[in-house]
Coordinates of C-alpha atoms in Angstrom, one line a residue:
X1 CA 101.3 88.1 89.4
X2 CA 103.0 88.8 86.1
X3 CA 100.7 90.6 83.7
X4 CA 101.1 92.1 80.3
X5 CA 101.9 95.4 82.1
X6 CA 105.1 93.8 83.5
X7 CA 106.4 92.9 80.1
X8 CA 105.5 96.5 78.8
X9 CA 107.4 98.2 81.6
X10 CA 110.0 95.7 82.2
X11 CA 109.1 94.9 85.9
X12 CA 108.5 91.8 87.9
X13 CA 105.3 92.9 89.7
X14 CA 102.4 94.8 88.4
X15 CA 102.7 97.3 91.3
X16 CA 103.3 100.9 90.3
X17 CA 103.8 103.2 93.3
X18 CA 103.5 107.1 93.2
X19 CA 105.7 108.9 95.8
X20 CA 107.3 112.3 96.2
X21 CA 110.3 110.4 97.7
X22 CA 113.1 109.2 95.5
X23 CA 114.2 106.8 98.2
X24 CA 110.8 105.1 98.3
X25 CA 110.7 105.0 94.4
X26 CA 114.1 103.6 94.2
X27 CA 113.3 100.9 96.9
X28 CA 110.1 99.9 95.0
X29 CA 111.8 99.6 91.7
X30 CA 114.4 97.5 93.3
X31 CA 111.8 95.3 94.9
X32 CA 110.3 94.5 91.4
X33 CA 107.6 97.2 91.0
X34 CA 107.8 100.5 89.3
X35 CA 108.8 103.5 91.4
X36 CA 107.2 106.8 90.1
X37 CA 108.8 109.9 91.5
X38 CA 106.4 112.9 92.0
X39 CA 108.0 116.0 90.5
X40 CA 105.7 118.7 91.8
X41 CA 108.0 119.4 94.8
X42 CA 110.8 120.6 92.6
X43 CA 110.8 124.3 91.9
X44 CA 113.7 124.2 89.5
X45 CA 115.0 121.9 86.7
X46 CA 118.4 121.6 88.1
X47 CA 117.1 120.1 91.5
X48 CA 115.0 117.4 89.7
X49 CA 118.0 116.6 87.4
X50 CA 120.1 116.1 90.5
X51 CA 117.5 113.8 92.0
X52 CA 116.9 111.8 88.9
X53 CA 120.7 111.2 88.5
X54 CA 120.5 109.8 92.1
X55 CA 117.6 107.5 91.0
X56 CA 119.8 106.3 87.9
X57 CA 122.5 105.3 90.4
X58 CA 120.3 103.8 93.1
X59 CA 117.7 101.6 91.3
X60 CA 120.1 98.7 90.4
X61 CA 119.3 99.1 86.8
X62 CA 115.6 98.6 87.4
X63 CA 113.1 100.9 85.6
X64 CA 111.4 103.9 87.1
X65 CA 109.2 106.7 86.2
X66 CA 108.1 110.2 87.0
X67 CA 104.8 112.0 87.8
X68 CA 104.0 115.6 86.6
X69 CA 101.1 117.9 87.3
X70 CA 100.1 119.5 83.9
X71 CA 96.5 120.3 82.6
X72 CA 95.8 119.4 79.1
X73 CA 94.6 123.0 78.5
X74 CA 97.5 125.5 79.0
X75 CA 96.4 128.1 81.5
X76 CA 97.2 131.8 81.1
X77 CA 99.5 131.9 84.1
X78 CA 101.1 135.3 83.6
X79 CA 104.1 135.9 85.9
X80 CA 104.6 134.8 89.4
X81 CA 104.0 138.4 90.5
X82 CA 100.7 138.7 88.5
X83 CA 99.4 135.5 90.1
X84 CA 100.2 136.6 93.5
X85 CA 98.1 139.7 92.9
X86 CA 95.1 137.5 92.2
X87 CA 94.9 136.1 95.6
X88 CA 92.5 138.1 97.7
X89 CA 93.8 139.8 100.9
X90 CA 91.0 138.1 102.8
X91 CA 92.3 134.6 102.0
X92 CA 95.8 135.7 103.0
X93 CA 94.4 137.1 106.4
X94 CA 92.4 133.8 106.9
X95 CA 95.5 131.6 106.5
X96 CA 97.7 133.8 108.8
X97 CA 95.0 133.8 111.4
X98 CA 94.5 130.0 111.4
X99 CA 98.3 129.3 111.5
X100 CA 98.3 131.6 114.6
X101 CA 95.4 129.8 116.3
X102 CA 96.9 126.5 115.5
X103 CA 100.3 127.6 117.0
X104 CA 102.2 127.0 113.8
X105 CA 105.5 128.9 114.1
X106 CA 107.1 130.8 111.2
X107 CA 109.9 129.1 109.5
X108 CA 113.5 130.0 110.3
X109 CA 114.6 133.3 108.6
X110 CA 117.0 131.2 106.2
X111 CA 114.3 128.9 105.0
X112 CA 112.5 129.3 101.7
X113 CA 108.8 129.5 102.5
X114 CA 107.8 129.0 98.9
X115 CA 109.7 125.8 98.5
X116 CA 107.8 123.3 96.3
X117 CA 105.3 125.9 95.1
X118 CA 106.2 126.5 91.6
X119 CA 106.0 122.8 90.6
X120 CA 102.3 123.3 90.4
X121 CA 102.6 125.7 87.3
X122 CA 102.3 124.5 83.8
X123 CA 105.5 126.0 82.6
X124 CA 107.5 124.4 85.4
X125 CA 105.8 121.0 84.7
X126 CA 107.0 121.3 81.2
X127 CA 110.5 121.8 82.3
X128 CA 110.1 118.6 84.5
X129 CA 109.2 116.6 81.3
X130 CA 112.3 117.9 79.4
X131 CA 114.6 117.1 82.3
X132 CA 113.0 113.7 82.8
X133 CA 113.4 112.7 79.1
X134 CA 117.1 113.1 79.5
X135 CA 117.2 110.3 81.9
X136 CA 116.4 106.5 81.3
X137 CA 112.7 106.8 82.5
X138 CA 110.2 104.2 81.5
X139 CA 106.9 106.1 82.2
X140 CA 105.6 109.6 82.5
X141 CA 102.3 110.0 84.4
X142 CA 100.1 113.0 84.7
X143 CA 98.2 113.6 87.7
X144 CA 95.6 115.9 86.0
X145 CA 94.5 113.6 83.2
X146 CA 95.9 114.0 79.7
X147 CA 98.9 116.1 79.3
X148 CA 98.9 118.4 76.2
X149 CA 99.0 116.4 73.0
X150 CA 102.5 117.9 72.1
X151 CA 103.9 116.7 75.4
X152 CA 102.6 113.1 74.8
X153 CA 104.3 113.3 71.2
X154 CA 107.4 114.6 72.9
X155 CA 107.4 111.6 75.2
X156 CA 106.6 109.1 72.4
X157 CA 109.4 110.4 70.2
X158 CA 111.8 109.4 73.0
X159 CA 110.1 106.0 73.5
X160 CA 108.5 106.7 76.8
X161 CA 104.9 105.7 77.3
X162 CA 102.4 108.1 79.1
X163 CA 99.9 107.3 81.7
X164 CA 97.1 109.5 82.9
X165 CA 94.6 109.4 85.8
X166 CA 90.9 109.3 85.2
X167 CA 88.0 109.3 87.5
X168 CA 85.3 108.6 84.8
X169 CA 85.1 106.4 81.8
X170 CA 84.6 109.2 79.5
X171 CA 87.8 110.8 80.8
X172 CA 89.6 107.6 80.1
X173 CA 88.3 107.5 76.5
X174 CA 89.4 111.1 75.9
X175 CA 92.9 110.2 77.3
X176 CA 93.4 107.3 74.9
X177 CA 92.0 109.5 72.0
X178 CA 94.9 112.0 72.9
X179 CA 97.5 109.1 72.8
X180 CA 97.8 108.0 76.3
X181 CA 99.3 104.5 76.6
X182 CA 97.9 103.6 80.2
X183 CA 95.0 104.7 82.2
X184 CA 95.1 105.0 85.9
X185 CA 91.3 104.4 87.0
X186 CA 91.4 106.3 90.4
X187 CA 88.4 105.8 92.5
X188 CA 86.8 108.0 95.1
X189 CA 88.7 106.2 98.0
X190 CA 92.0 107.5 96.8
X191 CA 94.3 110.2 98.2
X192 CA 95.1 113.4 96.4
X193 CA 93.0 114.6 93.4
X194 CA 90.1 112.1 93.1
X195 CA 86.7 112.0 91.5
X196 CA 83.3 110.8 92.8
X197 CA 83.0 107.2 91.6
X198 CA 84.3 104.3 93.8
X199 CA 86.9 101.9 92.6
X200 CA 84.7 98.9 92.4
X201 CA 82.4 100.5 90.0
X202 CA 85.1 102.6 88.1
X203 CA 87.7 100.0 87.3
X204 CA 85.4 97.7 85.2
X205 CA 83.8 100.6 83.5
X206 CA 87.1 102.0 82.4
X207 CA 88.5 98.6 81.4
X208 CA 85.4 98.1 79.2
X209 CA 85.7 101.6 77.7
X210 CA 89.4 101.6 76.5
X211 CA 91.8 99.2 74.7
X212 CA 94.9 100.1 76.6
X213 CA 96.2 98.6 79.9
X214 CA 94.4 100.0 82.9
X215 CA 95.9 100.3 86.4
X216 CA 93.6 100.4 89.3
X217 CA 94.1 103.0 92.0
X218 CA 92.2 104.0 95.2
X219 CA 91.8 101.9 98.4
X220 CA 94.5 99.4 97.5
X221 CA 96.8 98.3 100.3
X222 CA 96.7 94.5 100.5
X223 CA 97.3 91.6 98.4
X224 CA 93.5 90.7 98.5
X225 CA 92.9 94.2 97.0
X226 CA 95.4 93.7 94.4
X227 CA 93.7 90.3 93.5
X228 CA 90.3 92.0 93.3
X229 CA 91.7 94.8 91.0
X230 CA 93.2 92.1 88.5
X231 CA 89.8 90.2 88.7
X232 CA 88.0 93.6 87.6
X233 CA 90.2 93.7 84.5
X234 CA 93.0 95.9 85.6
X235 CA 96.6 95.0 84.4
X236 CA 98.1 96.2 87.7
X237 CA 97.7 98.5 90.6
X238 CA 98.7 102.1 91.2
X239 CA 99.4 102.9 94.9
X240 CA 100.4 106.2 96.5
X241 CA 99.2 106.3 100.2
X242 CA 100.8 103.0 101.5
X243 CA 104.4 104.4 100.8
X244 CA 103.9 107.5 103.1
X245 CA 104.3 105.1 106.2
X246 CA 107.6 103.7 105.1
X247 CA 111.1 104.1 106.6
X248 CA 112.5 105.2 103.2
X249 CA 110.0 108.2 103.2
X250 CA 111.7 109.7 106.1
X251 CA 115.0 109.5 104.2
X252 CA 113.7 112.1 101.9
X253 CA 111.3 113.9 104.0
X254 CA 113.3 114.0 107.2
X255 CA 110.8 116.1 109.1
X256 CA 107.7 113.9 108.5
X257 CA 107.8 112.1 111.7
X258 CA 104.5 113.8 113.0
X259 CA 102.9 113.2 109.7
X260 CA 103.6 109.4 110.0
X261 CA 102.4 109.5 113.6
X262 CA 99.1 110.9 112.4
X263 CA 98.7 108.4 109.7
X264 CA 99.4 105.5 111.8
X265 CA 97.0 106.6 114.3
X266 CA 94.1 107.4 111.6
X267 CA 91.2 105.2 110.7
X268 CA 89.6 104.9 107.3
X269 CA 87.1 107.5 108.4
X270 CA 89.7 110.2 109.0
X271 CA 90.0 111.6 105.6
X272 CA 88.1 114.4 103.8
X273 CA 87.6 115.3 100.2
X274 CA 88.1 119.0 99.8
X275 CA 89.4 121.8 97.4
X276 CA 91.6 123.5 100.0
X277 CA 94.8 121.8 99.0
X278 CA 95.0 122.7 95.4
X279 CA 91.8 124.3 94.2
X280 CA 90.7 120.9 92.8
X281 CA 89.0 118.2 94.9
X282 CA 91.4 116.0 96.9
X283 CA 91.3 113.6 99.7
X284 CA 93.3 114.7 102.7
X285 CA 94.0 113.6 106.3
X286 CA 91.4 115.1 108.5
X287 CA 93.2 117.4 111.0
X288 CA 92.8 120.8 112.8
X289 CA 93.9 122.5 109.6
X290 CA 91.2 120.9 107.5
X291 CA 88.6 121.6 110.2
X292 CA 89.5 125.3 110.1
X293 CA 88.8 125.4 106.4
X294 CA 85.4 123.7 107.0
X295 CA 84.3 126.3 109.6
X296 CA 81.4 128.7 108.6
X297 CA 83.8 131.7 108.5
X298 CA 86.3 130.1 106.1
X299 CA 86.6 131.4 102.7
X300 CA 85.9 129.4 99.6
X301 CA 89.0 127.9 98.1
X302 CA 90.6 129.5 95.1
X303 CA 90.9 127.8 91.7
X304 CA 94.1 126.0 90.7
X305 CA 97.0 127.3 90.7
X306 CA 95.9 130.1 93.1
X307 CA 95.0 128.0 96.0
X308 CA 98.4 126.3 95.7
X309 CA 100.3 129.5 95.8
X310 CA 98.1 130.6 98.8
X311 CA 98.6 127.4 101.1
X312 CA 101.9 126.1 100.0
X313 CA 104.0 128.4 102.2
X314 CA 101.5 127.4 105.0
X315 CA 102.0 123.7 104.3
X316 CA 105.8 124.2 104.6
X317 CA 105.3 125.8 108.0
X318 CA 102.9 123.0 109.1
X319 CA 105.4 120.4 107.9
X320 CA 108.2 121.9 109.9
X321 CA 106.1 122.3 113.0
X322 CA 105.9 118.5 113.4
X323 CA 102.5 118.6 115.1
X324 CA 100.3 115.5 114.2
X325 CA 97.0 117.4 114.9
X326 CA 97.8 120.0 112.2
X327 CA 99.3 117.8 109.4
X328 CA 98.2 118.8 105.8
X329 CA 98.7 115.5 103.8
X330 CA 96.9 113.9 100.9
X331 CA 96.0 110.3 101.7
X332 CA 93.5 107.9 100.9
X333 CA 90.8 105.9 102.9
X334 CA 93.4 103.0 103.0
X335 CA 95.0 104.9 105.8
X336 CA 93.1 102.7 108.1
X337 CA 95.5 100.0 107.1
X338 CA 98.6 101.9 107.6
X339 CA 99.1 101.1 111.2
X340 CA 102.9 100.9 111.4
X341 CA 106.0 102.3 109.6
X342 CA 108.1 99.7 107.8
X343 CA 110.4 99.3 104.9
X344 CA 109.2 99.4 101.3
X345 CA 110.4 95.8 100.7
X346 CA 108.2 94.6 103.6
X347 CA 105.1 96.3 102.1
X348 CA 105.8 94.6 98.7
X349 CA 106.4 91.3 100.3
X350 CA 103.1 91.4 102.2
X351 CA 101.3 92.5 99.0
X352 CA 102.7 89.5 97.2
X353 CA 101.9 86.9 100.0
X354 CA 98.4 88.4 100.4
X355 CA 97.8 88.0 96.6
X356 CA 98.8 84.4 96.6
X357 CA 96.7 83.7 99.7
X358 CA 93.8 85.2 98.0
X359 CA 94.1 83.2 94.9
X360 CA 94.7 80.0 97.0
X361 CA 91.4 80.8 98.9
X362 CA 89.5 81.3 95.7
X363 CA 90.8 78.1 94.2
X364 CA 89.5 76.2 97.3
X365 CA 86.0 77.6 96.7
X366 CA 85.8 75.9 93.1

């Protein structure tokens, strides 16, 4: 399974895993892949610094990376108060009404309802980069394509390569022109922010369009699919959804039992691509929350970052409610294979064995 990507990143397996859980990221790195910690849940730099220090101490000296959310064009954010004023009262009333209809209770009085909201702002993402570069990270990935060129330069000055997600070949070319070192070709099947081209078509298009290593993302949850990704020209795979149904995920997100129950019960048809999560198209688990936003009386989602500021407090309440029917969670169509909760090491072992079986099967057809 070793590819040039492994040599470049200092890993044993060409498996890169995005996760908001430091426990999952550390476990994946220890298992031979590259755990990439999502930073968007961190409102302040001190909290991220504390968690990355934990990563330094719990990866067994293995490499890891971080993922930020930063558009290439710097938005005119204004202050937090100014942004809040841009959210229409009708949207707030709709969210309040839906939460009441879904029987989602308020958070306890001593709970910060806005936890994890500010990480979507450009200025906060820049602080995430500054903190991460003070740790021995081996990769910075950006979930919204190329980060600003000055940020790429800042990373390169510290010897840290940059990866960016792309849903079209033209986006990948632009990323490389901006200085990006790795392109994540993310197909339509993927969870979270995703484009309209399926992985089987997208991966070879991007491989042919750029001269940097390409990671295949979207619909990958087995060794067979890993083998297919490498056959299409990818140097490795980028996986996110599969780690949601792991034991380590609960170590970080202790109140995610209902979410895991919903994921394990879902089929590959139980997702929807919508703008209700962030303001940009993202694939989510289909639940009563997504159905409410699809109703005729629902307002149109707001642009990023306003939609984040509108719904993030609601997501915190939904998460705390622990109701599988209401979960709001980005996940890809691979959810149909996520039929049990298990350790990260078991997922990795199954990927490796499935990959070897796929190669053996192909060898016998020659």
